[in-house]
Each structure stands twice: as C-alpha cells, then as structure tokens.
XYZ file of C-alpha atoms in Angstrom:
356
model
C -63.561 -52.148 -68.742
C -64.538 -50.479 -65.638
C -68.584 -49.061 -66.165
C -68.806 -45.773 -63.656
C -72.030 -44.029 -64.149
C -71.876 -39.948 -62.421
C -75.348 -39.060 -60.806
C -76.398 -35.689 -59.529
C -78.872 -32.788 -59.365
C -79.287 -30.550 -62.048
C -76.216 -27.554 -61.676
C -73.908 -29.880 -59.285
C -71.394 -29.754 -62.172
C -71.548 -33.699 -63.259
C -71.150 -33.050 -66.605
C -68.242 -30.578 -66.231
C -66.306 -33.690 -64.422
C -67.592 -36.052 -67.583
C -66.170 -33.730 -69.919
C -63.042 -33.055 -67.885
C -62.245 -36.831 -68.309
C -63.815 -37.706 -71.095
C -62.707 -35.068 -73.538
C -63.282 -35.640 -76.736
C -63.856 -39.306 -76.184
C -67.782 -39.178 -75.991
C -70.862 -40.589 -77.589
C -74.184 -38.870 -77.238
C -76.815 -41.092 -78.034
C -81.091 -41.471 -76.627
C -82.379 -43.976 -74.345
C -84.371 -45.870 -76.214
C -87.922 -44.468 -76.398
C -86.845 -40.923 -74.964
C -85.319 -38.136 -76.717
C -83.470 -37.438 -73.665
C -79.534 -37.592 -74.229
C -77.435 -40.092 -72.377
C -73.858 -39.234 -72.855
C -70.878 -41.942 -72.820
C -67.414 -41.201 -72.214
C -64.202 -43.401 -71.457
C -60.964 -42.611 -70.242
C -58.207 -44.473 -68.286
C -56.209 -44.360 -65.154
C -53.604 -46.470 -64.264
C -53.882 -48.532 -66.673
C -57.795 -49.448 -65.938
C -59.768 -48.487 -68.624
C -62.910 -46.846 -67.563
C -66.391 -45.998 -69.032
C -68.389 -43.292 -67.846
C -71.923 -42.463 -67.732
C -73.315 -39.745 -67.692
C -76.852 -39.610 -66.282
C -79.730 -36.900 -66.705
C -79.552 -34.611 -63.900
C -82.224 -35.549 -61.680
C -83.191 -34.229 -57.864
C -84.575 -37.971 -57.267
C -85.435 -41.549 -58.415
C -88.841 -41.315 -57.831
C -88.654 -41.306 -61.979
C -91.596 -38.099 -62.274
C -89.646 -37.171 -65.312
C -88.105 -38.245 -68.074
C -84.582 -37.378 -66.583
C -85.294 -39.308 -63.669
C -86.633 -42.525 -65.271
C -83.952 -42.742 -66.881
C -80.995 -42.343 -64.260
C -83.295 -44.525 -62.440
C -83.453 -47.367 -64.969
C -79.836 -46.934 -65.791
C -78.585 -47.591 -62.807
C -81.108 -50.008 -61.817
C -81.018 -52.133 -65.149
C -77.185 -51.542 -66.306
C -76.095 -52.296 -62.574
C -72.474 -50.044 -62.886
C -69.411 -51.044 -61.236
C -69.117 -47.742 -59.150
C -71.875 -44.875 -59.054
C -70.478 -41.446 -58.403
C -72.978 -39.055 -56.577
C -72.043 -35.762 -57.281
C -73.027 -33.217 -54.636
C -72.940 -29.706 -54.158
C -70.596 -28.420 -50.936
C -72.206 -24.921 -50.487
C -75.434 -26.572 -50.745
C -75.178 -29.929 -49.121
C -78.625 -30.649 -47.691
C -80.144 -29.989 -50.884
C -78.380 -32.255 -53.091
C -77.569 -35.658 -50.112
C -81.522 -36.457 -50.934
C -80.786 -38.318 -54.334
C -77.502 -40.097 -52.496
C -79.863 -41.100 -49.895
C -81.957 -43.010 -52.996
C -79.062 -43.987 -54.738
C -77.389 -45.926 -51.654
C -80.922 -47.832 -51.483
C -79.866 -50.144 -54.590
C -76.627 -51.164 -52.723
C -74.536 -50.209 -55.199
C -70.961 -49.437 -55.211
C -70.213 -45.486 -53.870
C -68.179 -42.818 -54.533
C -69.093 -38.910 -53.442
C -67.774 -36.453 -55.378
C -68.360 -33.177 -53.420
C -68.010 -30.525 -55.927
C -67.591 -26.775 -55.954
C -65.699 -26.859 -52.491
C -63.826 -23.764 -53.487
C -67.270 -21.982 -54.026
C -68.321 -23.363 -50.575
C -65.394 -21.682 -49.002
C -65.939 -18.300 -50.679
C -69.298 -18.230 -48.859
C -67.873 -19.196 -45.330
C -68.442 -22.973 -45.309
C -66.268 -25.717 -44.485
C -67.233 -29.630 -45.257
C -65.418 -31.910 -42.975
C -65.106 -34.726 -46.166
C -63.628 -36.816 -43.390
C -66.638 -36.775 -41.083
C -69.364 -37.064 -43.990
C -67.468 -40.033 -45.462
C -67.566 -41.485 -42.105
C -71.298 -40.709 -41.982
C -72.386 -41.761 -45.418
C -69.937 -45.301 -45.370
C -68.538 -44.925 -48.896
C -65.601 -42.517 -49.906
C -66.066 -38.671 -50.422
C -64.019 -36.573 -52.745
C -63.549 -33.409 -52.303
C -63.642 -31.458 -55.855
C -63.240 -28.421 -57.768
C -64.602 -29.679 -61.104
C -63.739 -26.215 -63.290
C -60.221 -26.269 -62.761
C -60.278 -30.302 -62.497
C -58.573 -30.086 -58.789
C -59.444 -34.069 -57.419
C -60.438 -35.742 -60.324
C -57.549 -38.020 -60.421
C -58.462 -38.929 -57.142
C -61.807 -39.383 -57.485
C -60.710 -42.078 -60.262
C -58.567 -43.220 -57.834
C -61.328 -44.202 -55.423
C -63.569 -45.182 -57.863
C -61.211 -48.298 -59.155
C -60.425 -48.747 -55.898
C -64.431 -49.088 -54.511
C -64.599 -50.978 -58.003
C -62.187 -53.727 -56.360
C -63.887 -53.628 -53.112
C -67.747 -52.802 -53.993
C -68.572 -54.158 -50.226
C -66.562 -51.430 -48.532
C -68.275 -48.352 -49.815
C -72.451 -49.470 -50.144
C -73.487 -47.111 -48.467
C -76.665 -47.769 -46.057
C -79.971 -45.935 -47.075
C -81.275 -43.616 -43.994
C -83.221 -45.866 -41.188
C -87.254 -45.925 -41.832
C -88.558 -46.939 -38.204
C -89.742 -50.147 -37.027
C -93.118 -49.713 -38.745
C -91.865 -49.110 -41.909
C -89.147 -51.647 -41.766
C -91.817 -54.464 -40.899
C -94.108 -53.238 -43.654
C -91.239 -53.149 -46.103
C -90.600 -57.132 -44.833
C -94.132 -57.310 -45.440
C -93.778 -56.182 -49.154
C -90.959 -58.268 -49.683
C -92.531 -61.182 -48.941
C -95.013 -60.771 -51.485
C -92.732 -59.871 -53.992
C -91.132 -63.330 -53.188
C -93.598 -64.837 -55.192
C -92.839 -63.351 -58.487
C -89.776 -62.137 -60.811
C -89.295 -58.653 -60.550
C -85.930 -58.352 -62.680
C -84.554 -56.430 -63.138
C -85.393 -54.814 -60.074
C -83.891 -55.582 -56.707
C -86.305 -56.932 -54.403
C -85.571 -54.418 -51.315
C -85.565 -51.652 -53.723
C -88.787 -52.760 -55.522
C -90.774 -53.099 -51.771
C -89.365 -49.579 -50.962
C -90.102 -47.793 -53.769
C -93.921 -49.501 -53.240
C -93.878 -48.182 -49.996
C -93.197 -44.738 -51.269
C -96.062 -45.015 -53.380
C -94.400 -45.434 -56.999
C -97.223 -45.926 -59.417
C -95.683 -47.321 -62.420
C -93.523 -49.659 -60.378
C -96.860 -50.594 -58.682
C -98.559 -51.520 -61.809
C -95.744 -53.658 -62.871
C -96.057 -55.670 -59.965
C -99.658 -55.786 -59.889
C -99.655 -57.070 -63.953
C -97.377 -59.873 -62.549
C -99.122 -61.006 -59.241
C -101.889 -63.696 -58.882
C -105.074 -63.065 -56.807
C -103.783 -64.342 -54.181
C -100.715 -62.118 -54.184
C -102.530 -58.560 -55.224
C -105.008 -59.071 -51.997
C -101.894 -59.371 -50.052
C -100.482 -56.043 -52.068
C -103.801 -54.449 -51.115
C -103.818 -55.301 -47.409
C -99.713 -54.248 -47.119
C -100.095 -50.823 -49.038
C -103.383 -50.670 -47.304
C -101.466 -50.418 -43.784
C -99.214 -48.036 -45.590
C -101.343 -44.539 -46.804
C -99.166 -42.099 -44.989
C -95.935 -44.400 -46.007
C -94.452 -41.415 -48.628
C -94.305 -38.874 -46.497
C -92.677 -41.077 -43.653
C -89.891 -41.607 -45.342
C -89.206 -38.521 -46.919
C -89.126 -36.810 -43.343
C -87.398 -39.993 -42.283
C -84.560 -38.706 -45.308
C -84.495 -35.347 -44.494
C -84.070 -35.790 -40.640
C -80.710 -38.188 -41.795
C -80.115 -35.493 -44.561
C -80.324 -32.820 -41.537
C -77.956 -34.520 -38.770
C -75.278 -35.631 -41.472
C -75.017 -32.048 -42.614
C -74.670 -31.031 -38.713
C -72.288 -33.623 -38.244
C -69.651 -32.324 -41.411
C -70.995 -28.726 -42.195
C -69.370 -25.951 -40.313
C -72.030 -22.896 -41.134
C -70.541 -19.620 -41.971
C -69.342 -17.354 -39.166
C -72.096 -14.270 -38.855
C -70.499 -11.081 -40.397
C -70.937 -7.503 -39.830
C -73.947 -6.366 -40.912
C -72.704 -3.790 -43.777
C -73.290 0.060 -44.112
C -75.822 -0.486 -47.540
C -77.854 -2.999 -45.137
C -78.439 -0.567 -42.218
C -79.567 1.691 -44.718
C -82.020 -0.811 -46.243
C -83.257 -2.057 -43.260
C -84.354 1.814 -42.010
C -85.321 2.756 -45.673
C -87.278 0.195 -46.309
C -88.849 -0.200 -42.337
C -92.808 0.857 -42.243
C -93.293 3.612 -40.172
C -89.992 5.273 -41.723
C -89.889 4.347 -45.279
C -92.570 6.284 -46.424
C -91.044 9.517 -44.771
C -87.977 8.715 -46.661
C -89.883 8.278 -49.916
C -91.234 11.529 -49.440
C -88.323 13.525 -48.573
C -86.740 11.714 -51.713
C -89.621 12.384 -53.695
C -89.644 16.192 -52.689
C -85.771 16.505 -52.663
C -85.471 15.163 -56.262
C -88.209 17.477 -58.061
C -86.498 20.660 -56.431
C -82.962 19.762 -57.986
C -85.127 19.146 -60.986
C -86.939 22.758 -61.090
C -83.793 24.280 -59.454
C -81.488 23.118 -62.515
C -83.952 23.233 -65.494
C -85.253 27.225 -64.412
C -82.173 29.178 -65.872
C -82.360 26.727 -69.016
C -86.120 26.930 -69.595
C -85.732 31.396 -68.944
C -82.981 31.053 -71.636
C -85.001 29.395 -73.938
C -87.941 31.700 -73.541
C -85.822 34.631 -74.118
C -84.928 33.054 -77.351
C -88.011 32.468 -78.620
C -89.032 35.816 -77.891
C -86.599 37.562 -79.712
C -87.482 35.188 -82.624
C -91.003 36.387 -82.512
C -90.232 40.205 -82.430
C -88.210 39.579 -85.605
C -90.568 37.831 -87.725
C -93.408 39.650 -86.641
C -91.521 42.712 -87.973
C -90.590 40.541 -90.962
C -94.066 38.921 -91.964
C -96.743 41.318 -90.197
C -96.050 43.934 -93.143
C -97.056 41.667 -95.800
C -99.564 40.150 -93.908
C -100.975 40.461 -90.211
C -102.322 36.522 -90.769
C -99.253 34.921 -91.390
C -97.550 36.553 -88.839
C -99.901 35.876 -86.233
C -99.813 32.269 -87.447
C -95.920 31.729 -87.025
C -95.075 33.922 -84.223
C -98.303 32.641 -82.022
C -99.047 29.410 -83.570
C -96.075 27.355 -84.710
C -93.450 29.354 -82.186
C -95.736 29.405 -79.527
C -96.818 25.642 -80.056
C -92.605 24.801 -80.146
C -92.103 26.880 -77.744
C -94.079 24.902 -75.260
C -92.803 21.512 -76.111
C -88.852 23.030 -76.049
C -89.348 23.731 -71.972
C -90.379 20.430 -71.267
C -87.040 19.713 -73.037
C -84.728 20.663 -69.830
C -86.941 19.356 -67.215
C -87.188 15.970 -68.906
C -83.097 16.117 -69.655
C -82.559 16.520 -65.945
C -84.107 13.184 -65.252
C-alpha cells in the first residue's frame, strides 16, 4: 500500500482534502507521548491502494511545537512514499516556507495548491505550470471544498510514487559559506549514527541552530568529535538567520516567477470618503459638524414630544390638586410636586434618549 502523508500550514485546507478522500475510512489516534491527534485515512485509485497521513498543521519543521515535532518526526522517521505540500494560492509566499523545509529531506513531492478559486476571486492568477517548473516536483492545482483536482492530485502522487527521483524537489541554495560549513557538519556527523535522521538534513538543521537535534548529537559524539561541533557551529552564530533570508529571497522570486498580482482597481466611492473623513486636518471638522448636526435632529425631533408631554402632566396636576388639596393641602403638594414633578422629569429624557 502506497503511504502519502499531506503537510501544510494551519488553514491551507489539508484536512478538508484528507476527509474528501478518506471519508469515513479514518483512524484518529496520538503520537506516542503527545496528545496531539494524528489522523489516518486510506482510499484507492486505480487500483493502488493508498494510505494517507494526515499531519498537524505546522508553519515549519523547526519542531517549536508540538504540531511541528511531530510532522517533523513523521516524515523524517516514517519516510512516506510521496509527501503532499499543501499550499495556499491567494497566499503563496506565506505558505512555500514549510515546502522549502520539506524538499530538504529529499523526499518524494507533490504540491497541492489549494483554494485557487478563492485566489481568483481576489484577482490572482498562479501559473501551476511555471511554479512546478520552479519548485521540480508536480503542482496541482485544487479546489479542496468542492473536491475539483483531487483525482488528479492522486494521480500524480502514484505516479511521483513510481518515479520518487523525478519530483525531489531541491531545497533553496544557502551560499558558498554555508554550503562549506554544512560539508563541514557533515563530516562530523560521519563519525556517528544519526538514524533515523538523514545526514544532510541533520547538518542543516544544526546549522539553523536546532537545539534538541543538537543535543542528540552532542550525547552521541566523542571528545574528539564535540570540539569539532564546537569549532563548526562556532564559525556559524549568524547561520539561522542566513538561511531563513536565504528561503525567503527563493520564496520571493518563485512567487514573481508564477504569481500574476491583482490588477489595481478603482478606488471606490466609501474609500474617498474614508480617506477625507478620516485625514487630520479635516477629520476633526467633520466630527464636529457630525457631532453638531446630529444633536440638532435630536432636539429638533424630541421638542414637540417633550411640549406634549409637559402639557400632560400639567393637566394631571390641575386635576388632582383640585381632587386631593380639599382634603388635604400636604398630600396634594406631595403628588402633584413631588411624585409628578419627580416623573415628570425622568418622562422628557424619555424622547431625547428614543431619538438616539
């Protein structure tokens, strides 16, 4: 049975493909010592029977989570037949950074670029011609909430799965420095096991400054071999950030060379309006004149309401001080100027306030 494990992002819609093909054919289970889920699917295509993966959505492999640990030790460990990326088209540079990690293990590749509908809605077009050219493995374009591509994305997948050398992608290019201290780290690494991690893989992710990958090595080298760790990571401080602007920059010219941006529209009515509302020698002006123009449709409405209502109350208080007073001046002083007046006051805040 084919093994094809589906990495992506968070919200790149990799588990609305899994469930697409998976149905009801799924197993949830945790990876052992996390209480994060890893789900397992299978389904079949032309006769090949396949079994899916689906990883925790993780934005890298740099494994600073519990999501990312374990898609990292999944695919690193497990070793699938065909890993399919799943990227977002309307937001393609943010989501080619964990491909770019991915292709580093040399593993078989598939790109599923989702949500291409979506991308078009907003005005941009993804050339999947000219990024599978670019990235070296097939791309797929998808709309996973209707399913439009998955069958073809299967298709590739067995078909990658047949050929693995064809589509291994090749990780973004580091520099001459970094290249000969990443020879440099490999060389040390020669002199120990690292299973089950590949040994390019293992001297990158040193290089990038991995601690718990770094204490694994060290609690396997001899003297000997940790001075030579110390002197290679020694030459190597700034190392990290190297290679993530050495990503990005690929990240930047792949998306230039399949990404047609969105044509600039007219700038609507509503944002005209904004942009002199809300300017700062005007705005204030036309908070005032809002300010001012509201209360006087306030006053202007609620005056014939609250005149009404005093009228009423003061017919009200000519009848039962004609009623009461008789019997007793008190009381009718009381009720006419205490509890009338009192309601009185409170009733013609009632018109003002229902204006609002």
């Amino acid at each position: 049975m084919l093994t094809v494990a589906l990495a992506g992002p968070p919200n790149v819609g990799k588990s609305t493909i899994f469930n697409r093909l998976t149905g009801l054919s799924q197993h949830v289970g945790n990876w052992t010592g996390k209480t994060v889920e890893l789900t397992t699917g299978e389904c079949e295509r032309g006769g090949v029977g396949i079994r899916l993966v689906d990883l925790p959505g993780a934005y890298s492999l740099s494994a600073t989570s519990a999501e990312e640990e374990i898609a990292r030790d999944s695919l690193v460990r497990d070793r699938p037949d065909v890993v399919v990326v799943v990227i977002s088209a309307p937001h393609l540079e943010r989501t080619l950074y964990l491909f770019a990690e991915v292709a580093a293990l040399g593993l078989p590749m598939v790109v599923a670029l989702n949500m291409v509908d979506v991308a078009r809605a907003e005005g941009v077009e993804v050339d999947a011609g000219a990024l599978a050219a670019v990235l070296g493995c097939p791309v797929v374009p998808l709309v996973a909430s209707t399913g439009h591509g998955l069958d073809r994305l299967l298709d590739e997948a067995i078909a990658v799965a047949s050929e693995p050398a064809l589509a291994r992608a090749g990780p973004p290019v580091l520099g001459e420095e970094l290249l000969a201290l990443h020879a440099r780290l490999v060389g040390v690494l020669g002199e120990i096991d690292t299973a089950p991690y590949p040994v390019d893989w293992l001297a990158l992710k040193l290089l990038e400054g991995d601690q718990k990958l770094t204490a694994l090595v060290r609690s396997r080298l001899d003297t000997k071999g940790l001075a030579a760790l110390d002197l290679a990571l020694g030459l190597a401080e700034d190392a990290p950030i190297r290679i993530a602007s050495a990503r990005y920059e690929w990240i930047a010219r792949i998306v230039s060379e399949s990404q047609r941006a969105p044509r600039r529209s007219r700038v609507s009515v509503t944002a005209r309006i904004d942009r002199i509302a809300a300017s700062l020698y005007v705005g204030p002006l036309v908070l005032l004149a809002l300010m001012g123009g509201v209360f006087w449709v306030v006053f202007s409405l609620s005056a014939p309401l609250v005149d009404g209502l005093d009228s009423l109350l003061a017919l009200a208080s000519d009848a039962l001080t004609a009623l009461v007073e008789p019997w007793s001046p008190l009381a009718a002083s009381f009720l006419t100027a205490g509890v009338l007046g009192g309601a009185g006051t409170m009733l013609s805040l009632v018109p003002v306030i229902a204006c609002f």
